[in-house]
Short mmCIF file of C-alpha atoms and ligand atoms in Angstrom, two decimals:
data_model
loop_
_atom_site.label_atom_id
_atom_site.label_comp_id
_atom_site.label_asym_id
_atom_site.label_seq_id
_atom_site.Cartn_x
_atom_site.Cartn_y
_atom_site.Cartn_z
CA MET B 1 46.58 -39.11 -44.77
CA ILE B 2 44.81 -38.28 -41.52
CA ASP B 3 47.90 -39.83 -39.62
CA ALA B 4 50.27 -37.46 -41.09
CA VAL B 5 47.59 -34.41 -40.28
CA LEU B 6 47.32 -35.85 -36.62
CA GLU B 7 51.03 -36.55 -36.14
CA ALA B 8 51.55 -32.70 -37.07
CA LEU B 9 49.42 -31.47 -34.15
CA THR B 10 51.31 -30.52 -31.15
CA GLU B 11 48.18 -31.29 -29.06
CA PRO B 12 47.51 -34.96 -28.27
CA ALA B 13 44.84 -36.21 -30.63
CA LEU B 14 42.87 -39.60 -30.54
CA LEU B 15 40.82 -41.03 -33.66
CA LEU B 16 38.31 -43.65 -32.41
CA ASP B 17 37.14 -46.16 -35.13
CA PRO B 18 33.30 -46.76 -35.67
CA THR B 19 33.42 -49.56 -32.73
CA GLY B 20 35.06 -46.95 -30.11
CA ARG B 21 38.56 -48.23 -30.42
CA VAL B 22 41.65 -45.94 -30.28
CA GLU B 23 42.63 -46.46 -34.08
CA LEU B 24 45.31 -43.66 -33.90
CA ALA B 25 47.06 -41.69 -31.35
CA ASN B 26 49.47 -39.04 -32.41
CA GLY B 27 53.03 -38.41 -30.90
CA ALA B 28 51.63 -35.98 -28.14
CA ALA B 29 48.84 -38.45 -27.24
CA ARG B 30 51.19 -41.33 -26.67
CA GLU B 31 53.72 -39.31 -24.92
CA ARG B 32 51.06 -37.22 -22.72
CA LEU B 33 48.44 -40.28 -22.33
CA GLY B 34 50.63 -43.33 -22.68
CA VAL B 35 51.16 -45.61 -25.75
CA TRP B 36 49.21 -48.16 -24.02
CA VAL B 37 45.97 -46.26 -25.30
CA VAL B 38 46.42 -47.72 -28.87
CA GLY B 39 43.74 -50.50 -29.53
CA ARG B 40 41.77 -49.85 -26.41
CA SER B 41 38.18 -48.96 -26.12
CA TYR B 42 37.63 -45.10 -25.42
CA VAL B 43 35.73 -46.06 -22.32
CA SER B 44 38.76 -47.60 -20.61
CA VAL B 45 41.16 -44.82 -21.90
CA LEU B 46 38.89 -41.97 -20.82
CA ARG B 47 37.03 -43.17 -17.79
CA GLN B 48 35.44 -40.14 -17.04
CA PRO B 49 31.77 -39.92 -17.43
CA ALA B 50 31.94 -36.19 -18.25
CA LEU B 51 33.57 -37.02 -21.27
CA LEU B 52 31.87 -40.46 -22.48
CA ALA B 53 28.50 -38.63 -22.81
CA PRO B 54 29.89 -36.26 -25.62
CA VAL B 55 31.57 -39.22 -27.47
CA GLU B 56 28.45 -41.33 -27.44
CA ASP B 57 26.74 -38.26 -28.95
CA ALA B 58 29.31 -37.95 -31.60
CA PHE B 59 29.02 -41.37 -32.57
CA ALA B 60 24.98 -41.68 -32.58
CA GLU B 61 24.06 -38.34 -33.56
CA GLY B 62 27.23 -36.95 -35.40
CA ARG B 63 27.19 -33.76 -33.03
CA ALA B 64 30.58 -32.17 -31.93
CA GLY B 65 30.86 -31.45 -28.42
CA THR B 66 33.49 -30.54 -25.76
CA ALA B 67 34.37 -31.73 -22.30
CA ARG B 68 36.93 -31.51 -19.48
CA PHE B 69 39.04 -34.21 -18.89
CA THR B 70 41.62 -34.58 -15.90
CA HIS B 71 44.57 -36.78 -16.52
CA ASN B 72 46.50 -37.95 -13.75
CA SER B 73 50.16 -39.63 -14.62
CA GLY B 74 50.83 -40.31 -11.17
CA GLU B 75 53.01 -37.54 -10.47
CA VAL B 76 51.22 -34.48 -12.43
CA GLU B 77 47.58 -33.85 -12.73
CA THR B 78 46.94 -32.19 -16.21
CA LEU B 79 43.53 -30.47 -17.07
CA PHE B 80 42.60 -30.68 -20.57
CA ASP B 81 39.62 -29.42 -22.74
CA VAL B 82 38.72 -31.75 -25.05
CA ARG B 83 37.28 -31.17 -28.56
CA VAL B 84 35.11 -34.23 -29.65
CA THR B 85 34.63 -34.00 -33.30
CA PRO B 86 32.68 -36.81 -35.48
CA VAL B 87 34.27 -37.71 -38.80
CA ALA B 88 31.87 -38.69 -41.34
CA ARG B 89 32.92 -40.98 -44.25
CA ALA B 90 30.97 -41.75 -47.34
CA GLY B 91 29.71 -45.26 -47.37
CA ALA B 92 31.30 -45.81 -44.02
CA ARG B 93 30.54 -45.65 -40.13
CA ARG B 94 31.53 -42.54 -38.50
CA GLN B 95 34.96 -42.29 -36.67
CA VAL B 96 35.45 -39.58 -33.84
CA LEU B 97 38.39 -37.50 -33.24
CA LEU B 98 39.37 -36.28 -29.94
CA VAL B 99 41.87 -33.34 -29.71
CA PHE B 100 43.19 -32.29 -26.08
CA ARG B 101 44.15 -28.91 -25.12
CA ASP B 102 46.11 -28.58 -22.21
CA VAL B 103 44.44 -25.62 -19.86
CA SER B 104 46.36 -26.30 -16.54
CA GLU B 105 48.70 -23.65 -16.88
CA MET B 106 46.08 -21.28 -17.73
CA ARG B 107 44.26 -22.49 -14.73
CA ALA B 108 47.20 -22.01 -12.39
CA GLY B 109 47.41 -18.40 -13.54
CA GLU B 110 43.84 -17.84 -13.02
CA SER B 111 44.15 -19.03 -9.68
CA MET B 112 47.34 -17.11 -8.86
CA ARG B 113 45.57 -13.91 -9.84
CA ARG B 114 42.45 -14.58 -7.74
CA ASP B 115 44.68 -15.37 -4.84
CA PHE B 116 46.66 -12.29 -5.33
CA VAL B 117 43.47 -9.93 -5.62
CA ALA B 118 42.35 -11.71 -2.28
CA ASN B 119 45.49 -11.23 -0.54
CA VAL B 120 45.57 -7.36 -1.58
CA SER B 121 42.17 -6.82 -0.55
CA HIS B 122 42.81 -8.26 2.92
CA GLU B 123 45.98 -6.45 3.39
CA LEU B 124 44.26 -3.21 2.56
CA LYS B 125 40.93 -4.09 4.36
CA THR B 126 42.71 -4.56 7.75
CA PRO B 127 44.11 -1.02 8.25
CA LEU B 128 41.07 0.37 6.71
CA THR B 129 38.87 -1.18 9.03
CA ALA B 130 40.96 0.06 11.94
CA VAL B 131 40.91 3.83 10.63
CA MET B 132 37.19 3.60 10.25
CA GLY B 133 37.05 2.43 14.01
CA PHE B 134 39.24 5.29 14.84
CA ILE B 135 37.13 7.84 13.05
CA GLU B 136 33.93 6.57 14.79
CA THR B 137 35.75 6.91 18.09
CA LEU B 138 36.97 10.48 17.52
CA GLN B 139 33.46 11.44 16.49
CA GLY B 140 31.80 9.88 19.47
CA PRO B 141 33.47 8.78 22.82
CA ALA B 142 36.71 10.71 22.48
CA ARG B 143 34.88 13.86 21.34
CA GLN B 144 35.63 15.88 24.35
CA ASP B 145 39.16 14.11 25.21
CA PRO B 146 42.10 15.75 23.50
CA ALA B 147 44.56 13.05 24.89
CA ALA B 148 42.61 10.35 23.53
CA GLN B 149 42.49 12.23 20.23
CA GLU B 150 46.12 12.41 20.19
CA ARG B 151 46.45 8.73 20.54
CA PHE B 152 44.06 8.00 18.00
CA LEU B 153 45.36 10.27 15.15
CA GLY B 154 48.68 8.77 16.04
CA LEU B 155 47.38 5.46 15.45
CA MET B 156 45.56 6.66 12.13
CA ALA B 157 48.78 7.99 10.81
CA GLN B 158 50.09 4.60 11.52
CA GLU B 159 47.60 2.87 9.76
CA THR B 160 47.55 5.05 6.73
CA ALA B 161 51.30 4.73 6.42
CA ARG B 162 50.97 1.02 6.07
CA MET B 163 48.41 1.40 3.23
CA ASN B 164 50.68 3.79 1.63
CA ARG B 165 53.80 1.32 1.86
CA LEU B 166 51.56 -1.46 0.53
CA VAL B 167 50.47 0.60 -2.56
CA SER B 168 53.87 1.76 -3.25
CA ASP B 169 55.42 -1.80 -3.14
CA LEU B 170 52.36 -2.91 -5.25
CA LEU B 171 53.41 -0.29 -7.69
CA SER B 172 57.09 -1.23 -7.65
CA LEU B 173 56.11 -4.93 -8.42
CA SER B 174 53.88 -4.20 -11.31
CA ARG B 175 56.55 -1.91 -12.82
CA LEU B 176 59.24 -4.51 -12.35
CA GLU B 177 57.00 -7.13 -14.03
CA GLY B 178 56.85 -4.96 -16.91
CA GLN B 179 60.41 -4.53 -17.37
CA SER B 180 61.66 -7.97 -16.38
CA ARG B 181 63.10 -8.64 -19.78
CA ARG B 182 65.02 -5.17 -20.18
CA ARG B 183 68.51 -4.93 -18.71
CA PRO B 184 69.31 -1.78 -16.75
CA THR B 185 71.25 0.42 -18.79
CA GLY B 186 72.55 2.58 -16.14
CA ARG B 187 76.35 2.08 -14.41
CA VAL B 188 76.48 2.38 -10.68
CA ASP B 189 78.81 2.29 -7.71
CA LEU B 190 77.31 -0.48 -5.11
CA ILE B 191 79.06 1.14 -2.38
CA THR B 192 77.66 4.64 -2.86
CA ILE B 193 74.26 2.73 -3.12
CA LEU B 194 74.72 0.78 0.00
CA ASP B 195 75.48 4.07 2.02
CA ALA B 196 72.41 5.60 0.30
CA ALA B 197 70.29 2.67 1.65
CA ILE B 198 72.08 2.51 5.36
CA SER B 199 72.19 6.14 6.16
CA PRO B 200 68.39 6.42 6.45
CA LEU B 201 68.05 3.06 8.52
CA ARG B 202 70.70 3.84 11.11
CA PRO B 203 68.25 6.12 13.37
CA ARG B 204 65.79 3.02 13.54
CA ALA B 205 68.52 0.73 14.10
CA GLU B 206 70.10 2.81 16.80
CA ALA B 207 66.59 2.88 18.52
CA ASP B 208 66.32 -0.80 18.24
CA GLY B 209 69.81 -1.22 19.73
CA VAL B 210 71.26 -2.73 16.34
CA ALA B 211 74.48 -1.78 15.10
CA ILE B 212 75.23 -1.86 11.35
CA VAL B 213 78.67 -2.87 10.39
CA THR B 214 79.97 -2.73 6.89
CA ASP B 215 83.19 -4.34 5.28
CA ALA B 216 83.40 -3.26 1.60
CA PRO B 217 85.93 -1.84 -0.84
CA ALA B 218 86.12 1.96 -1.76
CA THR B 219 84.18 1.39 -4.75
CA ALA B 220 82.31 -1.50 -6.75
CA PRO B 221 81.47 -0.43 -10.13
CA ALA B 222 78.59 -2.52 -11.73
CA PRO B 223 75.94 -2.05 -14.59
CA GLY B 224 72.61 -1.52 -12.77
CA ASP B 225 69.62 0.78 -11.97
CA ARG B 226 70.66 2.97 -8.94
CA ASP B 227 66.96 3.28 -7.54
CA GLN B 228 66.24 -0.39 -7.70
CA LEU B 229 69.40 -1.40 -6.30
CA ILE B 230 68.83 0.99 -3.21
CA GLN B 231 65.71 -0.66 -3.05
CA VAL B 232 67.18 -4.13 -2.67
CA MET B 233 69.82 -3.02 0.05
CA THR B 234 67.31 -1.21 1.94
CA ASN B 235 64.87 -4.23 2.02
CA LEU B 236 67.48 -6.83 3.15
CA VAL B 237 69.17 -4.53 5.52
CA GLU B 238 65.76 -3.40 7.07
CA ASN B 239 64.89 -7.15 7.19
CA ALA B 240 68.03 -7.84 9.06
CA ILE B 241 67.16 -5.24 11.62
CA LYS B 242 63.36 -6.15 11.85
CA TYR B 243 64.37 -10.00 12.48
CA GLY B 244 67.62 -9.87 13.72
CA ALA B 245 68.73 -9.73 17.34
CA ARG B 246 68.13 -6.88 19.68
CA PRO B 247 70.63 -5.65 20.80
CA GLY B 248 72.57 -6.95 17.90
CA THR B 249 74.92 -6.42 15.05
CA VAL B 250 74.09 -6.59 11.11
CA ASN B 251 77.17 -7.20 9.23
CA VAL B 252 77.11 -6.17 5.34
CA ALA B 253 79.98 -7.41 3.46
CA VAL B 254 80.85 -6.65 -0.34
CA ARG B 255 83.29 -8.93 -1.79
CA ALA B 256 84.80 -9.22 -5.43
CA ILE B 257 84.46 -12.43 -7.20
CA ASP B 258 86.75 -12.96 -10.16
CA ARG B 259 84.56 -15.40 -12.11
CA GLU B 260 81.26 -16.11 -10.80
CA PRO B 261 80.03 -19.45 -12.84
CA VAL B 262 76.54 -18.74 -13.50
CA ILE B 263 76.99 -15.02 -14.15
CA ARG B 264 80.09 -16.37 -16.13
CA GLY B 265 82.14 -13.40 -15.54
CA PRO B 266 83.33 -10.98 -12.77
CA ALA B 267 80.85 -10.24 -9.98
CA TRP B 268 80.19 -8.55 -6.69
CA ARG B 269 78.61 -10.42 -3.79
CA ILE B 270 76.94 -8.67 -0.84
CA ASP B 271 76.15 -10.58 2.40
CA VAL B 272 73.57 -9.36 4.94
CA VAL B 273 74.01 -11.13 8.13
CA ASP B 274 72.00 -11.00 11.16
CA GLY B 275 72.25 -13.19 14.28
CA GLY B 276 68.55 -12.98 14.73
CA MET B 277 65.70 -15.82 14.98
CA GLY B 278 66.52 -17.36 11.80
CA ILE B 279 64.08 -19.07 9.47
CA ALA B 280 63.00 -22.86 9.50
CA PRO B 281 64.23 -24.50 6.16
CA GLU B 282 60.76 -25.19 4.98
CA HIS B 283 60.12 -21.78 4.82
CA ILE B 284 62.87 -20.45 2.94
CA PRO B 285 62.11 -21.50 -0.63
CA ARG B 286 58.80 -19.68 -0.26
CA LEU B 287 59.99 -16.36 1.06
CA THR B 288 60.26 -14.61 -2.22
CA GLU B 289 56.54 -15.39 -3.04
CA ARG B 290 54.14 -12.40 -2.59
CA PHE B 291 52.62 -12.01 0.84
CA TYR B 292 54.59 -15.17 2.29
CA ARG B 293 55.56 -14.48 5.73
CA VAL B 294 56.80 -16.78 8.35
CA ASP B 295 55.04 -14.98 11.25
CA THR B 296 52.50 -12.58 9.94
CA GLY B 297 52.00 -11.02 13.25
CA ARG B 298 55.44 -10.03 13.58
CA SER B 299 55.89 -8.91 10.12
CA ARG B 300 52.75 -6.63 10.61
CA ALA B 301 54.22 -5.31 13.98
CA GLU B 302 57.45 -4.34 12.23
CA GLY B 303 55.54 -2.59 9.53
CA GLY B 304 56.23 -5.11 6.88
CA THR B 305 54.19 -5.52 3.71
CA GLY B 306 55.31 -9.32 2.83
CA LEU B 307 56.51 -7.91 -0.43
CA GLY B 308 59.90 -7.05 0.19
CA LEU B 309 61.74 -10.12 -0.80
CA ALA B 310 59.42 -10.62 -3.87
CA ILE B 311 60.51 -6.96 -4.89
CA VAL B 312 64.29 -8.06 -4.29
CA LYS B 313 63.90 -11.01 -6.34
CA HIS B 314 62.63 -9.33 -9.40
CA ILE B 315 65.24 -6.55 -9.44
CA VAL B 316 68.01 -9.05 -9.05
CA ASN B 317 66.66 -11.18 -11.75
CA ARG B 318 66.49 -7.93 -13.90
CA HIS B 319 70.04 -7.46 -13.12
CA ARG B 320 71.20 -11.10 -14.11
CA GLY B 321 72.18 -11.67 -10.58
CA ARG B 322 71.31 -14.43 -8.06
CA LEU B 323 69.67 -14.16 -4.49
CA LYS B 324 70.52 -16.90 -1.80
CA ILE B 325 69.13 -17.04 1.68
CA GLU B 326 70.82 -19.22 4.12
CA SER B 327 69.53 -19.69 7.85
CA VAL B 328 69.96 -21.53 10.92
CA ALA B 329 66.80 -21.34 13.28
CA GLY B 330 67.94 -19.61 16.34
CA GLN B 331 71.16 -18.31 15.11
CA GLY B 332 70.73 -16.04 12.10
CA THR B 333 70.00 -15.42 8.56
CA GLU B 334 72.34 -14.57 5.78
CA VAL B 335 70.98 -13.12 2.58
CA SER B 336 73.39 -13.08 -0.25
CA ILE B 337 73.14 -11.26 -3.62
CA THR B 338 75.57 -11.87 -6.56
CA LEU B 339 75.22 -9.18 -9.16
CA PRO B 340 77.65 -8.89 -12.36
CA ALA B 341 80.24 -6.37 -11.97
CA GLU B 342 81.47 -3.94 -14.73
CA ARG B 343 84.10 -5.82 -17.19
P1 LIG C 401 58.01 -8.23 5.24
O1 LIG C 401 57.51 -6.91 4.88
O2 LIG C 401 56.92 -9.19 6.20
O3 LIG C 401 59.43 -8.18 6.07
P2 LIG C 401 59.54 -9.51 3.19
O4 LIG C 401 59.09 -10.07 1.76
O5 LIG C 401 60.76 -8.79 3.15
O6 LIG C 401 58.21 -9.14 3.93
O7 LIG C 401 59.94 -10.96 4.26
C1 LIG C 401 59.18 -12.06 4.10
C2 LIG C 401 59.27 -12.93 5.28
O8 LIG C 401 60.79 -13.62 5.42
C3 LIG C 401 59.06 -11.97 6.51
O9 LIG C 401 57.74 -11.69 6.98
C4 LIG C 401 59.87 -12.79 7.45
O10 LIG C 401 59.00 -13.68 8.20
C5 LIG C 401 61.00 -13.59 6.74
N1 LIG C 401 62.38 -12.82 6.78
C6 LIG C 401 62.85 -12.00 5.73
N2 LIG C 401 63.97 -11.86 6.37
C7 LIG C 401 64.34 -12.19 7.39
C8 LIG C 401 65.65 -12.36 8.16
N3 LIG C 401 66.35 -11.59 8.18
N4 LIG C 401 65.40 -13.19 9.42
C9 LIG C 401 64.22 -13.84 9.47
N5 LIG C 401 63.13 -13.87 8.88
C10 LIG C 401 63.08 -12.97 7.90
#
């Protein structure tokens, strides 16, 4: 009877006989901890002092308890919360039941949230500290110096614009996370969107000696969210300008694909190519993480928040599209997105 109950649990469970040997291990326990545990003494199975004391208490005093247990399978480390429950039986000595709850993911989530809050605080604190310094200077040493005042006000404008961009990007991200499962309902023309993204970037590109060259069909109809797709194109072209060669060229190409295997239908592929410094291969898988930058100093100097590609990834996923980054260090980078086309 108890075998059937244990077997039905999705969590690993071990039943110890009165001598402390594993009498029963359910399927989840055999899979997660190993089949070898059956018949072994709990001391050799658990081997962690934090867990041995509550088990001894359960045998000796009939007391229930909990403990932490880290299991290492050689490849992955799993963290369990273990409930230790004495099982009293009329006329027989006590057994002890151990039920393992996997809390690794919860832990990983918590630590990600902590890192995120620490990152945001740090990103805001830097410009804030700078602005506070400028205010002090304006109140003190620069009080009678109009030229210095002009300069410091300019710097303050830069720092507050940076904080403003950071907060806007954070709001975009949190909105995107809220709607990740809802497909966009609009219909758009990707070429109009590309123009809307590129036009405002031209003055900056020209000032940096960068030409933006597009190669695209007249129209590219697709299902999508206009504002979000403008943001995608803006972030990609802006990155190509920021991290590309100066003087140099950013090439943007739009191509039709009859049948994209992953999308399982017609698609548009948009490539943004620069001839810049490129990205070393070890960084590429991490670029879409929030606040991940190859060179923090360079990103900051260019006005970057470290959130651009994280936003791109979210929007592309919401559109059921794909994002691919290819780069040769020293030669340039090609960022491609594939989006479902209108059928
Ligand atoms: P940022 O605001 O720092 O530009 P992104 O999320 O847009 O943040 O990009 C993350 C990092 O990826 C950048 O800091 C930069 O190191 C790298 N990166 C992005 N695009 C390019 C590119 N076209 N060429 C080289 N590096 C790039």
